[in-house]
XYZ file of C-alpha atoms in Angstrom:
346
model
C 77.783 -75.298 -28.129
C 79.584 -72.444 -29.926
C 78.908 -73.526 -33.491
C 81.353 -72.854 -36.297
C 83.979 -70.148 -35.725
C 85.331 -69.354 -39.208
C 88.912 -68.187 -39.491
C 89.976 -69.514 -36.082
C 91.708 -72.748 -35.322
C 90.082 -73.015 -31.909
C 87.699 -71.341 -29.510
C 90.643 -70.409 -27.288
C 92.311 -68.523 -30.139
C 89.088 -66.654 -30.818
C 88.568 -65.643 -27.180
C 92.148 -64.364 -26.883
C 91.654 -61.987 -29.803
C 87.980 -60.967 -29.782
C 85.969 -59.457 -26.890
C 82.983 -61.805 -26.654
C 79.850 -62.357 -24.650
C 78.204 -65.716 -23.984
C 74.399 -65.604 -23.973
C 71.750 -68.299 -23.899
C 68.079 -68.791 -24.555
C 65.708 -69.028 -21.615
C 65.299 -72.792 -21.940
C 61.498 -72.554 -21.803
C 60.970 -75.231 -24.490
C 64.022 -77.403 -23.818
C 67.662 -77.142 -22.859
C 68.966 -73.584 -23.131
C 70.797 -72.820 -26.389
C 74.122 -70.966 -26.136
C 75.108 -68.097 -28.418
C 78.494 -66.419 -28.653
C 78.466 -62.726 -29.547
C 81.527 -60.938 -30.841
C 81.946 -57.165 -31.138
C 79.689 -56.687 -34.168
C 77.019 -59.080 -32.918
C 76.861 -57.383 -29.520
C 76.650 -53.881 -31.004
C 74.063 -54.631 -33.679
C 71.905 -56.480 -31.156
C 71.770 -53.272 -29.101
C 71.331 -51.003 -32.115
C 68.296 -53.033 -33.234
C 66.774 -52.751 -29.754
C 67.384 -48.977 -29.861
C 65.727 -48.786 -33.282
C 62.659 -50.547 -31.922
C 62.379 -48.274 -28.899
C 62.782 -45.133 -31.021
C 60.146 -46.224 -33.555
C 57.786 -46.887 -30.644
C 58.194 -43.406 -29.191
C 61.109 -43.487 -26.738
C 63.193 -40.296 -26.852
C 66.311 -38.854 -25.160
C 65.580 -37.958 -21.551
C 63.074 -40.770 -21.016
C 63.482 -43.311 -18.210
C 62.999 -46.990 -19.120
C 62.518 -49.602 -16.401
C 63.708 -53.099 -17.342
C 62.409 -55.788 -14.934
C 64.550 -58.516 -16.533
C 67.792 -59.699 -14.977
C 71.118 -59.050 -16.721
C 72.152 -62.684 -16.621
C 72.590 -65.199 -19.476
C 69.680 -63.963 -21.604
C 70.591 -61.238 -24.097
C 67.314 -59.284 -23.834
C 68.048 -57.025 -20.818
C 71.663 -56.471 -21.910
C 70.511 -55.336 -25.361
C 67.928 -52.903 -23.969
C 70.144 -51.398 -21.267
C 73.025 -50.920 -23.735
C 70.582 -49.446 -26.279
C 69.478 -46.856 -23.715
C 72.980 -46.005 -22.478
C 74.863 -45.855 -25.732
C 72.384 -45.069 -28.495
C 69.279 -43.296 -27.157
C 70.213 -40.941 -24.335
C 67.685 -42.797 -22.161
C 68.192 -43.750 -18.512
C 67.869 -47.552 -18.089
C 66.585 -48.689 -14.704
C 67.890 -52.249 -14.551
C 65.868 -53.582 -11.633
C 66.000 -57.208 -12.765
C 63.195 -59.691 -12.286
C 60.851 -59.856 -9.303
C 63.199 -62.397 -7.712
C 66.082 -59.912 -7.791
C 64.018 -56.825 -6.942
C 60.667 -57.648 -5.286
C 57.581 -56.289 -6.986
C 56.855 -53.807 -4.194
C 60.359 -52.369 -4.538
C 60.022 -52.269 -8.351
C 57.016 -50.004 -7.912
C 58.693 -47.844 -5.266
C 61.598 -47.217 -7.628
C 59.272 -46.386 -10.516
C 57.274 -43.863 -8.488
C 60.371 -42.401 -6.805
C 62.309 -41.579 -9.954
C 59.492 -41.038 -12.442
C 59.828 -44.016 -14.775
C 57.836 -43.251 -17.935
C 58.629 -46.229 -20.199
C 58.724 -49.991 -19.567
C 60.136 -53.113 -21.182
C 58.620 -56.217 -19.636
C 56.384 -59.204 -20.281
C 52.554 -59.077 -20.175
C 52.221 -61.333 -17.137
C 54.535 -59.210 -15.015
C 53.052 -55.940 -16.225
C 49.667 -57.230 -15.064
C 51.175 -58.249 -11.730
C 52.742 -54.800 -11.251
C 49.437 -53.041 -11.871
C 47.617 -55.288 -9.397
C 50.350 -54.959 -6.754
C 50.248 -51.166 -6.987
C 46.550 -51.273 -6.207
C 46.732 -53.922 -3.472
C 49.924 -52.852 -1.679
C 50.063 -49.085 -2.225
C 46.456 -48.174 -2.940
C 47.740 -46.456 -6.080
C 47.030 -46.717 -9.778
C 49.997 -47.326 -12.111
C 48.390 -44.817 -14.465
C 49.636 -42.156 -12.037
C 53.096 -42.782 -13.551
C 51.815 -41.297 -16.827
C 53.676 -43.998 -18.756
C 54.176 -42.950 -22.387
C 54.739 -46.453 -23.811
C 55.338 -50.120 -23.043
C 57.345 -52.454 -25.251
C 56.644 -56.131 -24.709
C 56.076 -59.537 -26.295
C 52.351 -60.176 -26.725
C 52.477 -63.655 -28.249
C 49.458 -64.799 -30.327
C 47.269 -61.829 -29.373
C 45.625 -61.848 -32.803
C 42.412 -60.182 -31.588
C 44.117 -57.558 -29.445
C 42.501 -58.636 -26.168
C 45.793 -58.849 -24.250
C 46.967 -55.515 -25.648
C 43.649 -53.878 -24.733
C 43.876 -55.306 -21.207
C 47.385 -53.913 -20.669
C 46.506 -50.532 -22.169
C 43.500 -50.236 -19.872
C 45.676 -51.037 -16.833
C 48.530 -48.670 -17.722
C 46.809 -45.996 -19.794
C 49.390 -45.992 -22.589
C 50.171 -47.621 -25.954
C 51.581 -51.157 -25.869
C 53.904 -52.350 -28.650
C 54.722 -55.904 -29.675
C 58.109 -57.341 -30.656
C 59.600 -60.627 -31.790
C 63.121 -61.771 -31.086
C 65.189 -64.794 -30.152
C 68.572 -65.314 -28.567
C 70.399 -66.249 -31.770
C 68.864 -63.558 -34.003
C 68.299 -60.645 -31.651
C 65.519 -58.210 -32.508
C 63.843 -59.982 -35.412
C 60.657 -57.942 -35.888
C 58.858 -55.056 -34.204
C 55.788 -52.881 -34.414
C 56.047 -49.246 -35.460
C 53.695 -46.567 -34.152
C 50.963 -47.659 -36.622
C 50.832 -51.211 -35.168
C 49.749 -52.908 -38.396
C 52.035 -55.902 -38.076
C 55.607 -56.492 -36.984
C 58.245 -55.212 -39.408
C 60.979 -57.739 -40.140
C 64.350 -56.036 -39.668
C 65.274 -56.946 -43.233
C 68.591 -55.085 -43.294
C 69.712 -57.311 -40.400
C 68.055 -60.680 -41.014
C 66.212 -62.397 -43.825
C 63.145 -64.374 -42.742
C 61.313 -67.115 -44.605
C 58.027 -68.741 -43.561
C 58.071 -72.433 -44.423
C 55.698 -75.362 -44.048
C 56.124 -77.024 -40.644
C 56.245 -80.534 -42.126
C 57.556 -80.346 -45.701
C 59.823 -77.314 -45.334
C 58.366 -75.858 -48.534
C 57.202 -72.305 -49.066
C 53.746 -71.484 -47.707
C 51.243 -69.191 -49.388
C 50.988 -65.558 -48.270
C 48.944 -65.354 -45.078
C 49.428 -69.015 -44.122
C 51.097 -70.103 -40.888
C 54.526 -71.721 -40.998
C 57.909 -71.963 -39.298
C 60.060 -68.840 -39.179
C 63.469 -69.539 -40.731
C 66.156 -66.883 -40.268
C 69.415 -65.976 -41.978
C 71.254 -63.326 -39.958
C 73.147 -60.994 -42.282
C 75.525 -59.433 -39.762
C 76.529 -62.528 -37.798
C 79.906 -64.200 -38.206
C 80.341 -65.580 -34.697
C 78.718 -67.911 -35.253
C 77.035 -67.782 -38.691
C 73.274 -68.334 -38.755
C 72.099 -69.434 -42.182
C 68.524 -70.649 -42.776
C 68.071 -71.509 -39.115
C 64.663 -73.048 -38.432
C 63.491 -71.326 -35.245
C 60.398 -73.589 -34.896
C 58.460 -70.433 -34.112
C 55.165 -70.015 -35.925
C 54.561 -66.903 -37.996
C 52.309 -65.592 -40.747
C 52.991 -62.897 -43.330
C 50.565 -59.978 -43.101
C 51.805 -57.527 -45.699
C 54.535 -56.792 -48.221
C 53.156 -53.301 -48.943
C 54.779 -50.084 -47.751
C 53.574 -49.215 -44.250
C 52.086 -45.828 -43.332
C 55.335 -45.186 -41.417
C 57.215 -45.266 -44.743
C 58.999 -48.590 -44.270
C 58.846 -51.194 -47.043
C 60.036 -53.990 -44.755
C 57.654 -56.954 -44.844
C 55.334 -57.333 -41.869
C 54.318 -60.463 -39.992
C 51.536 -61.243 -37.540
C 52.177 -61.711 -33.827
C 54.345 -64.657 -32.749
C 51.866 -67.559 -32.928
C 53.550 -70.236 -30.794
C 56.053 -73.049 -31.180
C 55.690 -75.737 -33.829
C 57.569 -78.234 -31.647
C 54.738 -77.879 -29.103
C 52.294 -79.134 -31.735
C 49.996 -82.027 -30.889
C 48.186 -83.916 -33.646
C 44.588 -84.597 -32.604
C 42.366 -86.700 -34.863
C 44.268 -85.509 -37.923
C 44.301 -81.829 -36.859
C 47.469 -79.986 -35.818
C 46.863 -78.231 -32.501
C 49.162 -75.580 -31.054
C 48.519 -74.845 -27.348
C 49.095 -71.112 -27.889
C 46.172 -71.203 -30.323
C 43.891 -71.318 -27.266
C 44.835 -67.807 -26.153
C 42.174 -65.820 -28.085
C 39.402 -68.092 -26.807
C 40.602 -68.121 -23.199
C 40.957 -64.337 -23.122
C 37.613 -63.778 -24.822
C 35.741 -63.986 -21.508
C 36.650 -61.487 -18.736
C 35.846 -64.092 -16.084
C 39.105 -65.937 -16.854
C 42.586 -64.893 -15.759
C 43.831 -65.598 -19.278
C 45.849 -68.596 -18.077
C 45.350 -72.167 -19.242
C 46.926 -75.634 -19.460
C 46.325 -78.144 -22.260
C 46.153 -81.837 -21.341
C 46.467 -84.355 -24.188
C 45.375 -87.932 -23.473
C 44.454 -91.115 -25.284
C 41.329 -93.175 -24.594
C 40.210 -96.516 -26.009
C 36.656 -96.313 -27.362
C 35.091 -99.437 -28.947
C 38.526 -100.964 -29.323
C 39.991 -97.907 -31.054
C 42.429 -95.385 -29.631
C 41.122 -91.832 -29.665
C 43.076 -88.690 -28.838
C 41.420 -86.243 -26.484
C 42.351 -82.692 -25.524
C 41.177 -80.977 -22.353
C 41.813 -77.277 -21.787
C 41.970 -76.319 -18.111
C 41.117 -72.621 -17.748
C 41.784 -70.557 -14.640
C 38.977 -68.226 -13.540
C 39.202 -65.044 -11.532
C 38.391 -65.066 -7.818
C 35.932 -62.217 -8.425
C 34.422 -63.800 -11.539
C 31.004 -64.247 -9.927
C 28.567 -66.616 -11.616
C 30.152 -68.968 -14.135
C 26.901 -69.708 -15.959
C 27.532 -70.495 -19.598
C 31.315 -70.059 -19.344
C 32.218 -73.668 -20.107
C 29.828 -73.910 -23.055
C 31.029 -70.587 -24.442
C 34.693 -71.543 -24.227
C 34.111 -74.984 -25.740
C 32.256 -73.445 -28.678
C 34.953 -70.831 -29.219
C 37.785 -73.381 -28.931
C 36.081 -75.657 -31.445
C 35.820 -72.753 -33.855
C 39.443 -71.673 -33.361
C 41.120 -75.089 -33.211
C 38.967 -76.962 -35.729
C 37.889 -79.795 -33.412
C 35.947 -80.359 -30.220
C 37.847 -80.198 -26.929
C 36.741 -80.393 -23.324
């Protein structure tokens, strides 16, 4: 699981001579993938997180709450180290809601004046609702200056707008994976995610042929990490879907190329009647109607019709308890999904 360790006869020899950290992916799309970080890898991972926070407005003296547990995943380690060692920011490492219950997370935030957050959209939504339900308070009372998160395929900005309305502050998107670290991030202008091109080189390649795709077309993100030696990552196909937005210089002054939001996983693709369907492609449609919670499940089945096998896709959409009348909701979502996905679904 440790890959190639150049210059060492064995893993044991490496560990005796190099301070190392073992991290892993979250295992959300399969078995967790292990990554060994040496001194350089560990430091640069944190420096890139610090760069992202600074570009998004975090400054010395701020207080950043991190509701992600310092366990095998590298994300919370990178952010807490970035705050401690590179930014002059106080990290509040509360861990996930399992480690520190949501009510206590909010008590801590209000008690010590947290003004910045790093968390995921689902939990940020949960925190805002819990503050209202359990404390009778509005999280906007915290006067949060910024949130850094991972929006996923929020190509129309509906999820961002929802979070900004709840928290009353700017929300910034990022892209990163266990093996690469901080791969891309938004600057204050939020016109795409800048690839960190002095740290990693990204290609966008066709999901089936592996060839180069045209500018603006969706393909697999393939990464070569320039600073990694333990272990080397060279043209690693992440199976994450991306799309190039711009190669022009950004208003912030950076000439790093910019990509769209993370668009889903290509290994989650389902081929339906000759059309490639990615479940995450349903997000804009599902979030287009305020009567939904924004959550959905895709069910792919096969049916025999007139002696022929036909693939069918049904999208199960969760609606809010206070949604009221659902007149026209199903028809609206089916029409929108057909437009977005390129075929009819139930």
